[in-house]
JSON list of C-alpha atoms in Angstrom, two decimals:
[
{"chain": "A", "resi": 993, "resn": "MET", "atom": "CA", "xyz": [274.88, 31.49, 108.91]},
{"chain": "A", "resi": 994, "resn": "SER", "atom": "CA", "xyz": [277.72, 31.69, 111.36]},
{"chain": "A", "resi": 995, "resn": "THR", "atom": "CA", "xyz": [277.75, 34.26, 114.11]},
{"chain": "A", "resi": 996, "resn": "PRO", "atom": "CA", "xyz": [278.49, 36.90, 115.18]},
{"chain": "A", "resi": 997, "resn": "ALA", "atom": "CA", "xyz": [276.49, 39.50, 113.31]},
{"chain": "A", "resi": 998, "resn": "VAL", "atom": "CA", "xyz": [276.43, 43.16, 114.34]},
{"chain": "A", "resi": 999, "resn": "LEU", "atom": "CA", "xyz": [274.06, 45.80, 113.03]},
{"chain": "A", "resi": 1000, "resn": "TYR", "atom": "CA", "xyz": [275.27, 49.40, 113.17]},
{"chain": "A", "resi": 1001, "resn": "HIS", "atom": "CA", "xyz": [272.25, 51.64, 113.16]},
{"chain": "A", "resi": 1002, "resn": "PHE", "atom": "CA", "xyz": [270.51, 54.76, 114.40]},
{"chain": "A", "resi": 1003, "resn": "ALA", "atom": "CA", "xyz": [267.18, 53.94, 116.01]},
{"chain": "A", "resi": 1004, "resn": "PHE", "atom": "CA", "xyz": [265.17, 56.69, 114.30]},
{"chain": "A", "resi": 1005, "resn": "HIS", "atom": "CA", "xyz": [266.67, 56.29, 110.84]},
{"chain": "A", "resi": 1006, "resn": "PRO", "atom": "CA", "xyz": [264.01, 54.79, 108.55]},
{"chain": "A", "resi": 1007, "resn": "ALA", "atom": "CA", "xyz": [266.35, 52.48, 106.63]},
{"chain": "A", "resi": 1008, "resn": "SER", "atom": "CA", "xyz": [267.91, 51.27, 109.90]},
{"chain": "A", "resi": 1009, "resn": "ARG", "atom": "CA", "xyz": [264.41, 50.42, 111.11]},
{"chain": "A", "resi": 1010, "resn": "THR", "atom": "CA", "xyz": [263.73, 48.51, 107.92]},
{"chain": "A", "resi": 1011, "resn": "ALA", "atom": "CA", "xyz": [266.92, 46.48, 108.43]},
{"chain": "A", "resi": 1012, "resn": "ARG", "atom": "CA", "xyz": [265.89, 45.67, 111.99]},
{"chain": "A", "resi": 1013, "resn": "LEU", "atom": "CA", "xyz": [262.44, 44.55, 110.86]},
{"chain": "A", "resi": 1014, "resn": "ALA", "atom": "CA", "xyz": [263.86, 42.37, 108.07]},
{"chain": "A", "resi": 1015, "resn": "LEU", "atom": "CA", "xyz": [266.48, 40.76, 110.32]},
{"chain": "A", "resi": 1016, "resn": "GLY", "atom": "CA", "xyz": [263.80, 40.10, 112.90]},
{"chain": "A", "resi": 1017, "resn": "GLU", "atom": "CA", "xyz": [261.45, 38.65, 110.33]},
{"chain": "A", "resi": 1018, "resn": "ALA", "atom": "CA", "xyz": [264.31, 36.38, 109.13]},
{"chain": "A", "resi": 1019, "resn": "LYS", "atom": "CA", "xyz": [265.09, 35.43, 112.75]},
{"chain": "A", "resi": 1020, "resn": "VAL", "atom": "CA", "xyz": [268.75, 36.39, 112.37]},
{"chain": "A", "resi": 1021, "resn": "ASP", "atom": "CA", "xyz": [270.54, 36.59, 115.66]},
{"chain": "A", "resi": 1022, "resn": "TYR", "atom": "CA", "xyz": [272.52, 39.83, 115.81]},
{"chain": "A", "resi": 1023, "resn": "GLY", "atom": "CA", "xyz": [274.03, 42.34, 118.18]},
{"chain": "A", "resi": 1024, "resn": "GLU", "atom": "CA", "xyz": [273.51, 46.06, 117.94]},
{"chain": "A", "resi": 1025, "resn": "GLU", "atom": "CA", "xyz": [275.81, 49.05, 117.86]},
{"chain": "A", "resi": 1026, "resn": "LEU", "atom": "CA", "xyz": [273.96, 52.35, 118.13]},
{"chain": "A", "resi": 1027, "resn": "VAL", "atom": "CA", "xyz": [275.67, 55.01, 116.05]},
{"chain": "A", "resi": 1028, "resn": "ARG", "atom": "CA", "xyz": [275.41, 58.79, 115.58]},
{"chain": "A", "resi": 1029, "resn": "PRO", "atom": "CA", "xyz": [276.24, 59.34, 111.89]},
{"chain": "A", "resi": 1030, "resn": "TRP", "atom": "CA", "xyz": [276.57, 63.15, 112.31]},
{"chain": "A", "resi": 1031, "resn": "GLU", "atom": "CA", "xyz": [279.56, 62.81, 114.68]},
{"chain": "A", "resi": 1032, "resn": "ASP", "atom": "CA", "xyz": [283.10, 62.89, 113.25]},
{"chain": "A", "resi": 1033, "resn": "ASP", "atom": "CA", "xyz": [284.22, 59.82, 115.24]},
{"chain": "A", "resi": 1034, "resn": "CYS", "atom": "CA", "xyz": [281.27, 57.65, 114.17]},
{"chain": "A", "resi": 1035, "resn": "PRO", "atom": "CA", "xyz": [282.56, 54.09, 113.46]},
{"chain": "A", "resi": 1036, "resn": "LEU", "atom": "CA", "xyz": [280.42, 53.91, 110.32]},
{"chain": "A", "resi": 1037, "resn": "PHE", "atom": "CA", "xyz": [283.03, 55.88, 108.39]},
{"chain": "A", "resi": 1038, "resn": "GLU", "atom": "CA", "xyz": [285.40, 52.89, 108.70]},
{"chain": "A", "resi": 1039, "resn": "LEU", "atom": "CA", "xyz": [282.73, 50.50, 107.42]},
{"chain": "A", "resi": 1040, "resn": "ASN", "atom": "CA", "xyz": [280.83, 52.41, 104.80]},
{"chain": "A", "resi": 1041, "resn": "PRO", "atom": "CA", "xyz": [282.33, 55.12, 102.56]},
{"chain": "A", "resi": 1042, "resn": "SER", "atom": "CA", "xyz": [279.09, 57.05, 102.65]},
{"chain": "A", "resi": 1043, "resn": "GLY", "atom": "CA", "xyz": [279.06, 57.08, 106.44]},
{"chain": "A", "resi": 1044, "resn": "MET", "atom": "CA", "xyz": [275.38, 56.11, 106.43]},
{"chain": "A", "resi": 1045, "resn": "PRO", "atom": "CA", "xyz": [273.57, 53.43, 108.37]},
{"chain": "A", "resi": 1046, "resn": "PRO", "atom": "CA", "xyz": [272.55, 50.71, 108.53]},
{"chain": "A", "resi": 1047, "resn": "VAL", "atom": "CA", "xyz": [275.59, 48.46, 108.18]},
{"chain": "A", "resi": 1048, "resn": "LEU", "atom": "CA", "xyz": [275.52, 44.76, 108.98]},
{"chain": "A", "resi": 1049, "resn": "SER", "atom": "CA", "xyz": [278.85, 43.13, 109.79]},
{"chain": "A", "resi": 1050, "resn": "VAL", "atom": "CA", "xyz": [278.55, 39.35, 109.62]},
{"chain": "A", "resi": 1051, "resn": "THR", "atom": "CA", "xyz": [280.80, 36.29, 109.59]},
{"chain": "A", "resi": 1052, "resn": "GLU", "atom": "CA", "xyz": [279.57, 33.67, 107.18]},
{"chain": "A", "resi": 1053, "resn": "LYS", "atom": "CA", "xyz": [281.43, 30.41, 106.53]},
{"chain": "A", "resi": 1054, "resn": "GLY", "atom": "CA", "xyz": [284.49, 31.86, 108.20]},
{"chain": "A", "resi": 1055, "resn": "LYS", "atom": "CA", "xyz": [284.55, 34.97, 106.03]},
{"chain": "A", "resi": 1056, "resn": "GLY", "atom": "CA", "xyz": [283.63, 38.48, 107.10]},
{"chain": "A", "resi": 1057, "resn": "LEU", "atom": "CA", "xyz": [281.04, 40.41, 105.13]},
{"chain": "A", "resi": 1058, "resn": "THR", "atom": "CA", "xyz": [280.20, 44.05, 105.49]},
{"chain": "A", "resi": 1059, "resn": "LEU", "atom": "CA", "xyz": [276.77, 44.84, 104.09]},
{"chain": "A", "resi": 1060, "resn": "CYS", "atom": "CA", "xyz": [276.34, 48.57, 103.62]},
{"chain": "A", "resi": 1061, "resn": "GLU", "atom": "CA", "xyz": [272.85, 50.11, 103.80]},
{"chain": "A", "resi": 1062, "resn": "GLN", "atom": "CA", "xyz": [269.34, 48.84, 103.31]},
{"chain": "A", "resi": 1063, "resn": "ASP", "atom": "CA", "xyz": [269.45, 47.32, 99.85]},
{"chain": "A", "resi": 1064, "resn": "ALA", "atom": "CA", "xyz": [272.58, 45.29, 100.53]},
{"chain": "A", "resi": 1065, "resn": "ILE", "atom": "CA", "xyz": [271.10, 43.91, 103.78]},
{"chain": "A", "resi": 1066, "resn": "LEU", "atom": "CA", "xyz": [267.77, 43.07, 102.17]},
{"chain": "A", "resi": 1067, "resn": "GLY", "atom": "CA", "xyz": [269.51, 41.48, 99.18]},
{"chain": "A", "resi": 1068, "resn": "TRP", "atom": "CA", "xyz": [271.70, 39.36, 101.50]},
{"chain": "A", "resi": 1069, "resn": "LEU", "atom": "CA", "xyz": [268.61, 38.13, 103.35]},
{"chain": "A", "resi": 1070, "resn": "GLU", "atom": "CA", "xyz": [266.91, 37.28, 100.11]},
{"chain": "A", "resi": 1071, "resn": "ASP", "atom": "CA", "xyz": [269.97, 35.43, 98.81]},
{"chain": "A", "resi": 1072, "resn": "ARG", "atom": "CA", "xyz": [270.47, 33.35, 101.97]},
{"chain": "A", "resi": 1073, "resn": "SER", "atom": "CA", "xyz": [266.78, 32.33, 102.03]},
{"chain": "A", "resi": 1074, "resn": "LYS", "atom": "CA", "xyz": [267.14, 30.55, 98.67]},
{"chain": "A", "resi": 1075, "resn": "GLY", "atom": "CA", "xyz": [263.52, 31.41, 97.96]},
{"chain": "A", "resi": 1076, "resn": "ASP", "atom": "CA", "xyz": [261.09, 34.26, 98.04]},
{"chain": "A", "resi": 1077, "resn": "PHE", "atom": "CA", "xyz": [261.62, 35.60, 101.54]},
{"chain": "A", "resi": 1078, "resn": "LEU", "atom": "CA", "xyz": [260.56, 39.25, 101.11]},
{"chain": "A", "resi": 1079, "resn": "LEU", "atom": "CA", "xyz": [260.22, 39.31, 97.31]},
{"chain": "A", "resi": 1080, "resn": "PRO", "atom": "CA", "xyz": [257.14, 37.38, 96.17]},
{"chain": "A", "resi": 1081, "resn": "SER", "atom": "CA", "xyz": [257.53, 34.65, 93.59]},
{"chain": "A", "resi": 1082, "resn": "ASP", "atom": "CA", "xyz": [254.61, 36.08, 91.57]},
{"chain": "A", "resi": 1083, "resn": "PRO", "atom": "CA", "xyz": [256.21, 38.37, 88.93]},
{"chain": "A", "resi": 1084, "resn": "ALA", "atom": "CA", "xyz": [253.54, 41.06, 89.25]},
{"chain": "A", "resi": 1085, "resn": "GLU", "atom": "CA", "xyz": [253.76, 41.24, 93.00]},
{"chain": "A", "resi": 1086, "resn": "ARG", "atom": "CA", "xyz": [257.55, 41.14, 92.88]},
{"chain": "A", "resi": 1087, "resn": "ALA", "atom": "CA", "xyz": [257.57, 44.10, 90.48]},
{"chain": "A", "resi": 1088, "resn": "GLU", "atom": "CA", "xyz": [255.10, 45.98, 92.65]},
{"chain": "A", "resi": 1089, "resn": "ALA", "atom": "CA", "xyz": [257.19, 45.37, 95.82]},
{"chain": "A", "resi": 1090, "resn": "ARG", "atom": "CA", "xyz": [260.24, 46.79, 94.00]},
{"chain": "A", "resi": 1091, "resn": "ARG", "atom": "CA", "xyz": [258.25, 49.78, 92.69]},
{"chain": "A", "resi": 1092, "resn": "LEU", "atom": "CA", "xyz": [257.02, 50.67, 96.19]},
{"chain": "A", "resi": 1093, "resn": "ALA", "atom": "CA", "xyz": [260.44, 50.12, 97.68]},
{"chain": "A", "resi": 1094, "resn": "THR", "atom": "CA", "xyz": [261.97, 52.56, 95.18]},
{"chain": "A", "resi": 1095, "resn": "TRP", "atom": "CA", "xyz": [259.16, 55.07, 95.73]},
{"chain": "A", "resi": 1096, "resn": "PHE", "atom": "CA", "xyz": [259.86, 55.17, 99.49]},
{"chain": "A", "resi": 1097, "resn": "SER", "atom": "CA", "xyz": [263.60, 55.29, 99.05]},
{"chain": "A", "resi": 1098, "resn": "ARG", "atom": "CA", "xyz": [263.38, 58.22, 96.65]},
{"chain": "A", "resi": 1099, "resn": "ARG", "atom": "CA", "xyz": [260.25, 60.31, 96.57]},
{"chain": "A", "resi": 1100, "resn": "PHE", "atom": "CA", "xyz": [259.03, 59.70, 100.11]},
{"chain": "A", "resi": 1101, "resn": "THR", "atom": "CA", "xyz": [262.53, 60.30, 101.48]},
{"chain": "A", "resi": 1102, "resn": "ASP", "atom": "CA", "xyz": [262.98, 63.50, 99.43]},
{"chain": "A", "resi": 1103, "resn": "GLU", "atom": "CA", "xyz": [259.52, 64.98, 99.93]},
{"chain": "A", "resi": 1104, "resn": "VAL", "atom": "CA", "xyz": [258.56, 63.86, 103.43]},
{"chain": "A", "resi": 1105, "resn": "ASP", "atom": "CA", "xyz": [261.52, 62.65, 105.50]},
{"chain": "A", "resi": 1106, "resn": "ALA", "atom": "CA", "xyz": [263.85, 65.39, 104.30]},
{"chain": "A", "resi": 1107, "resn": "VAL", "atom": "CA", "xyz": [261.34, 67.95, 105.57]},
{"chain": "A", "resi": 1108, "resn": "LEU", "atom": "CA", "xyz": [259.47, 66.55, 108.58]},
{"chain": "A", "resi": 1109, "resn": "LEU", "atom": "CA", "xyz": [262.30, 64.47, 110.05]},
{"chain": "A", "resi": 1110, "resn": "HIS", "atom": "CA", "xyz": [264.70, 67.31, 109.50]},
{"chain": "A", "resi": 1111, "resn": "GLU", "atom": "CA", "xyz": [262.47, 69.66, 111.42]},
{"chain": "A", "resi": 1112, "resn": "ARG", "atom": "CA", "xyz": [261.35, 67.25, 114.11]},
{"chain": "A", "resi": 1113, "resn": "MET", "atom": "CA", "xyz": [264.51, 65.19, 114.62]},
{"chain": "A", "resi": 1114, "resn": "GLU", "atom": "CA", "xyz": [267.66, 66.50, 112.95]},
{"chain": "A", "resi": 1115, "resn": "LYS", "atom": "CA", "xyz": [267.30, 70.09, 114.18]},
{"chain": "A", "resi": 1116, "resn": "PRO", "atom": "CA", "xyz": [267.15, 69.08, 117.91]},
{"chain": "A", "resi": 1117, "resn": "LEU", "atom": "CA", "xyz": [270.02, 66.64, 117.49]},
{"chain": "A", "resi": 1118, "resn": "LEU", "atom": "CA", "xyz": [272.20, 69.21, 115.74]},
{"chain": "A", "resi": 1119, "resn": "ARG", "atom": "CA", "xyz": [270.98, 72.10, 117.90]},
{"chain": "A", "resi": 1120, "resn": "MET", "atom": "CA", "xyz": [269.78, 74.02, 114.85]},
{"chain": "A", "resi": 1121, "resn": "GLY", "atom": "CA", "xyz": [266.92, 75.76, 116.56]},
{"chain": "A", "resi": 1122, "resn": "PRO", "atom": "CA", "xyz": [263.17, 75.19, 116.67]},
{"chain": "A", "resi": 1123, "resn": "PRO", "atom": "CA", "xyz": [261.14, 73.68, 113.84]},
{"chain": "A", "resi": 1124, "resn": "ASP", "atom": "CA", "xyz": [260.07, 75.97, 111.03]},
{"chain": "A", "resi": 1125, "resn": "ALA", "atom": "CA", "xyz": [256.24, 76.16, 110.92]},
{"chain": "A", "resi": 1126, "resn": "ARG", "atom": "CA", "xyz": [256.16, 76.75, 107.14]},
{"chain": "A", "resi": 1127, "resn": "MET", "atom": "CA", "xyz": [258.36, 73.71, 106.47]},
{"chain": "A", "resi": 1128, "resn": "LEU", "atom": "CA", "xyz": [256.26, 71.56, 108.80]},
{"chain": "A", "resi": 1129, "resn": "ARG", "atom": "CA", "xyz": [253.12, 72.55, 106.86]},
{"chain": "A", "resi": 1130, "resn": "GLU", "atom": "CA", "xyz": [254.87, 71.73, 103.56]},
{"chain": "A", "resi": 1131, "resn": "GLY", "atom": "CA", "xyz": [256.10, 68.36, 104.80]},
{"chain": "A", "resi": 1132, "resn": "ARG", "atom": "CA", "xyz": [252.67, 67.46, 106.14]},
{"chain": "A", "resi": 1133, "resn": "GLU", "atom": "CA", "xyz": [251.06, 68.26, 102.81]},
{"chain": "A", "resi": 1134, "resn": "PHE", "atom": "CA", "xyz": [253.52, 65.99, 101.07]},
{"chain": "A", "resi": 1135, "resn": "LEU", "atom": "CA", "xyz": [252.85, 63.28, 103.64]},
{"chain": "A", "resi": 1136, "resn": "LYS", "atom": "CA", "xyz": [249.13, 63.58, 103.09]},
{"chain": "A", "resi": 1137, "resn": "GLY", "atom": "CA", "xyz": [249.65, 63.13, 99.36]},
{"chain": "A", "resi": 1138, "resn": "HIS", "atom": "CA", "xyz": [251.65, 59.95, 99.85]},
{"chain": "A", "resi": 1139, "resn": "LEU", "atom": "CA", "xyz": [249.16, 58.53, 102.33]},
{"chain": "A", "resi": 1140, "resn": "THR", "atom": "CA", "xyz": [246.39, 59.26, 99.82]},
{"chain": "A", "resi": 1141, "resn": "VAL", "atom": "CA", "xyz": [248.18, 56.93, 97.42]},
{"chain": "A", "resi": 1142, "resn": "LEU", "atom": "CA", "xyz": [248.85, 54.23, 100.02]},
{"chain": "A", "resi": 1143, "resn": "GLU", "atom": "CA", "xyz": [245.30, 54.12, 101.44]},
{"chain": "A", "resi": 1144, "resn": "PRO", "atom": "CA", "xyz": [243.62, 52.41, 98.43]},
{"chain": "A", "resi": 1145, "resn": "LEU", "atom": "CA", "xyz": [246.52, 49.95, 98.14]},
{"chain": "A", "resi": 1146, "resn": "ALA", "atom": "CA", "xyz": [246.00, 48.91, 101.77]},
{"chain": "A", "resi": 1147, "resn": "ALA", "atom": "CA", "xyz": [242.23, 48.75, 101.18]},
{"chain": "A", "resi": 1148, "resn": "SER", "atom": "CA", "xyz": [242.41, 46.44, 98.13]},
{"chain": "A", "resi": 1149, "resn": "ARG", "atom": "CA", "xyz": [245.28, 44.19, 99.12]},
{"chain": "A", "resi": 1150, "resn": "GLU", "atom": "CA", "xyz": [246.26, 42.00, 102.04]},
{"chain": "A", "resi": 1151, "resn": "TRP", "atom": "CA", "xyz": [249.71, 43.68, 102.07]},
{"chain": "A", "resi": 1152, "resn": "LEU", "atom": "CA", "xyz": [250.94, 46.71, 100.16]},
{"chain": "A", "resi": 1153, "resn": "ALA", "atom": "CA", "xyz": [252.33, 44.82, 97.17]},
{"chain": "A", "resi": 1154, "resn": "GLY", "atom": "CA", "xyz": [249.76, 42.00, 97.09]},
{"chain": "A", "resi": 1155, "resn": "ARG", "atom": "CA", "xyz": [248.91, 38.84, 98.93]},
{"chain": "A", "resi": 1156, "resn": "ARG", "atom": "CA", "xyz": [251.97, 38.49, 101.08]},
{"chain": "A", "resi": 1157, "resn": "LEU", "atom": "CA", "xyz": [254.32, 40.46, 103.25]},
{"chain": "A", "resi": 1158, "resn": "SER", "atom": "CA", "xyz": [257.20, 41.93, 101.21]},
{"chain": "A", "resi": 1159, "resn": "GLN", "atom": "CA", "xyz": [260.10, 44.36, 101.29]},
{"chain": "A", "resi": 1160, "resn": "ALA", "atom": "CA", "xyz": [257.62, 47.10, 100.47]},
{"chain": "A", "resi": 1161, "resn": "ASP", "atom": "CA", "xyz": [255.79, 46.64, 103.79]},
{"chain": "A", "resi": 1162, "resn": "LEU", "atom": "CA", "xyz": [258.94, 46.72, 105.87]},
{"chain": "A", "resi": 1163, "resn": "ILE", "atom": "CA", "xyz": [260.39, 49.70, 104.03]},
{"chain": "A", "resi": 1164, "resn": "ALA", "atom": "CA", "xyz": [257.09, 51.60, 104.37]},
{"chain": "A", "resi": 1165, "resn": "ALA", "atom": "CA", "xyz": [256.98, 50.70, 108.07]},
{"chain": "A", "resi": 1166, "resn": "GLY", "atom": "CA", "xyz": [260.51, 51.90, 108.56]},
{"chain": "A", "resi": 1167, "resn": "HIS", "atom": "CA", "xyz": [259.51, 55.37, 107.37]},
{"chain": "A", "resi": 1168, "resn": "LEU", "atom": "CA", "xyz": [256.00, 55.62, 108.80]},
{"chain": "A", "resi": 1169, "resn": "SER", "atom": "CA", "xyz": [256.99, 54.32, 112.25]},
{"chain": "A", "resi": 1170, "resn": "VAL", "atom": "CA", "xyz": [259.41, 57.18, 112.78]},
{"chain": "A", "resi": 1171, "resn": "LEU", "atom": "CA", "xyz": [256.76, 59.72, 111.71]},
{"chain": "A", "resi": 1172, "resn": "ASP", "atom": "CA", "xyz": [254.26, 57.92, 113.97]},
{"chain": "A", "resi": 1173, "resn": "TYR", "atom": "CA", "xyz": [256.59, 58.33, 116.95]},
{"chain": "A", "resi": 1174, "resn": "PHE", "atom": "CA", "xyz": [256.40, 62.10, 116.47]},
{"chain": "A", "resi": 1175, "resn": "GLY", "atom": "CA", "xyz": [252.65, 61.98, 116.08]},
{"chain": "A", "resi": 1176, "resn": "GLU", "atom": "CA", "xyz": [252.68, 63.06, 112.43]},
{"chain": "A", "resi": 1177, "resn": "ILE", "atom": "CA", "xyz": [250.13, 60.52, 111.14]},
{"chain": "A", "resi": 1178, "resn": "ALA", "atom": "CA", "xyz": [246.40, 61.00, 111.84]},
{"chain": "A", "resi": 1179, "resn": "TRP", "atom": "CA", "xyz": [245.51, 57.36, 111.55]},
{"chain": "A", "resi": 1180, "resn": "ALA", "atom": "CA", "xyz": [241.71, 57.97, 111.82]},
{"chain": "A", "resi": 1181, "resn": "SER", "atom": "CA", "xyz": [241.87, 59.53, 108.35]},
{"chain": "A", "resi": 1182, "resn": "TRP", "atom": "CA", "xyz": [243.46, 56.43, 106.86]},
{"chain": "A", "resi": 1183, "resn": "PRO", "atom": "CA", "xyz": [241.47, 53.40, 108.15]},
{"chain": "A", "resi": 1184, "resn": "SER", "atom": "CA", "xyz": [242.82, 50.77, 105.75]},
{"chain": "A", "resi": 1185, "resn": "LEU", "atom": "CA", "xyz": [246.40, 51.94, 106.21]},
{"chain": "A", "resi": 1186, "resn": "LYS", "atom": "CA", "xyz": [245.82, 51.91, 110.01]},
{"chain": "A", "resi": 1187, "resn": "LEU", "atom": "CA", "xyz": [244.68, 48.25, 109.78]},
{"chain": "A", "resi": 1188, "resn": "TRP", "atom": "CA", "xyz": [247.75, 47.38, 107.67]},
{"chain": "A", "resi": 1189, "resn": "TYR", "atom": "CA", "xyz": [250.03, 49.11, 110.20]},
{"chain": "A", "resi": 1190, "resn": "SER", "atom": "CA", "xyz": [248.38, 47.39, 113.14]},
{"chain": "A", "resi": 1191, "resn": "LYS", "atom": "CA", "xyz": [249.12, 44.02, 111.57]},
{"chain": "A", "resi": 1192, "resn": "LEU", "atom": "CA", "xyz": [252.78, 44.93, 111.22]},
{"chain": "A", "resi": 1193, "resn": "LYS", "atom": "CA", "xyz": [252.95, 46.32, 114.75]},
{"chain": "A", "resi": 1194, "resn": "SER", "atom": "CA", "xyz": [251.66, 42.97, 116.03]},
{"chain": "A", "resi": 1195, "resn": "ARG", "atom": "CA", "xyz": [254.49, 40.96, 114.42]},
{"chain": "A", "resi": 1196, "resn": "PRO", "atom": "CA", "xyz": [257.40, 39.94, 116.74]},
{"chain": "A", "resi": 1197, "resn": "CYS", "atom": "CA", "xyz": [259.92, 41.74, 114.53]},
{"chain": "A", "resi": 1198, "resn": "PHE", "atom": "CA", "xyz": [258.27, 45.06, 115.37]},
{"chain": "A", "resi": 1199, "resn": "ARG", "atom": "CA", "xyz": [258.50, 44.83, 119.15]},
{"chain": "A", "resi": 1200, "resn": "PRO", "atom": "CA", "xyz": [262.06, 46.26, 119.51]},
{"chain": "A", "resi": 1201, "resn": "LEU", "atom": "CA", "xyz": [261.04, 49.42, 117.62]},
{"chain": "A", "resi": 1202, "resn": "LEU", "atom": "CA", "xyz": [258.20, 50.07, 120.04]},
{"chain": "A", "resi": 1203, "resn": "GLY", "atom": "CA", "xyz": [260.77, 50.43, 122.85]},
{"chain": "A", "resi": 1204, "resn": "ASP", "atom": "CA", "xyz": [262.82, 53.14, 121.09]},
{"chain": "A", "resi": 1205, "resn": "ARG", "atom": "CA", "xyz": [262.83, 56.57, 122.71]},
{"chain": "A", "resi": 1206, "resn": "PHE", "atom": "CA", "xyz": [264.06, 59.83, 121.22]},
{"chain": "A", "resi": 1207, "resn": "PRO", "atom": "CA", "xyz": [265.89, 62.09, 123.70]},
{"chain": "A", "resi": 1208, "resn": "GLY", "atom": "CA", "xyz": [263.66, 64.84, 124.99]},
{"chain": "A", "resi": 1209, "resn": "VAL", "atom": "CA", "xyz": [260.58, 63.75, 123.03]},
{"chain": "A", "resi": 1210, "resn": "HIS", "atom": "CA", "xyz": [257.89, 61.45, 124.33]},
{"chain": "A", "resi": 1211, "resn": "PRO", "atom": "CA", "xyz": [256.31, 59.20, 121.70]},
{"chain": "A", "resi": 1212, "resn": "ALA", "atom": "CA", "xyz": [252.77, 59.78, 120.52]},
{"chain": "A", "resi": 1213, "resn": "PRO", "atom": "CA", "xyz": [250.35, 58.24, 123.07]},
{"chain": "A", "resi": 1214, "resn": "TRP", "atom": "CA", "xyz": [249.38, 55.43, 120.71]},
{"chain": "A", "resi": 1215, "resn": "TYR", "atom": "CA", "xyz": [252.90, 54.67, 119.46]},
{"chain": "A", "resi": 1216, "resn": "ALA", "atom": "CA", "xyz": [253.41, 51.41, 121.38]},
{"chain": "A", "resi": 1217, "resn": "ASP", "atom": "CA", "xyz": [249.72, 50.48, 121.53]},
{"chain": "A", "resi": 1218, "resn": "LEU", "atom": "CA", "xyz": [248.89, 47.49, 119.31]},
{"chain": "A", "resi": 1219, "resn": "ASP", "atom": "CA", "xyz": [245.20, 48.35, 119.44]},
{"chain": "A", "resi": 1220, "resn": "PHE", "atom": "CA", "xyz": [245.63, 52.07, 118.70]}
]
């Protein structure tokens, strides 16, 4: 790949975190442009019709590519690897990785992120007032339900989709790491998932995420601790 590559992202956006993890895992050299998608002058609107991050702008073989959002970036990384980079070669594991990726991108986003991250993150950013206690309880119940499904997967497999790291792990980490920053995950209740997450946190691709800081909110005490 030719350089330069620039990733336009918001540090606490789950899909943006997934893109950073995947680019780090692939050892792609890239620059960063931090964006605020809710602002009218956000440069994303000139790059992506939806105005949503992440967007990767890359020059490859003298031609510019604009890769809009998580799936396009993950697909490009998979294509350039000419192999099974984050999609296992085993058909069953490949299908499972895709199933989990879709689950996070749809149900987890709709049931958990749209509630908890709205209350904990979007409201302060948009000055919409304090979190709603009823909505927090609802979001936490949905989160508990999703973690109840993930726990036995982490207990019975080396990685979420099977024997090797896949897109499913990085997508899950993109979502869970934001919630972890805000102290929303009681890891002691999910020992197998905690072990899985600690393995991910120890990978070099994860280190930049541990340095992220949300304005006005300190991370959970264990957030950057690899032995949490």
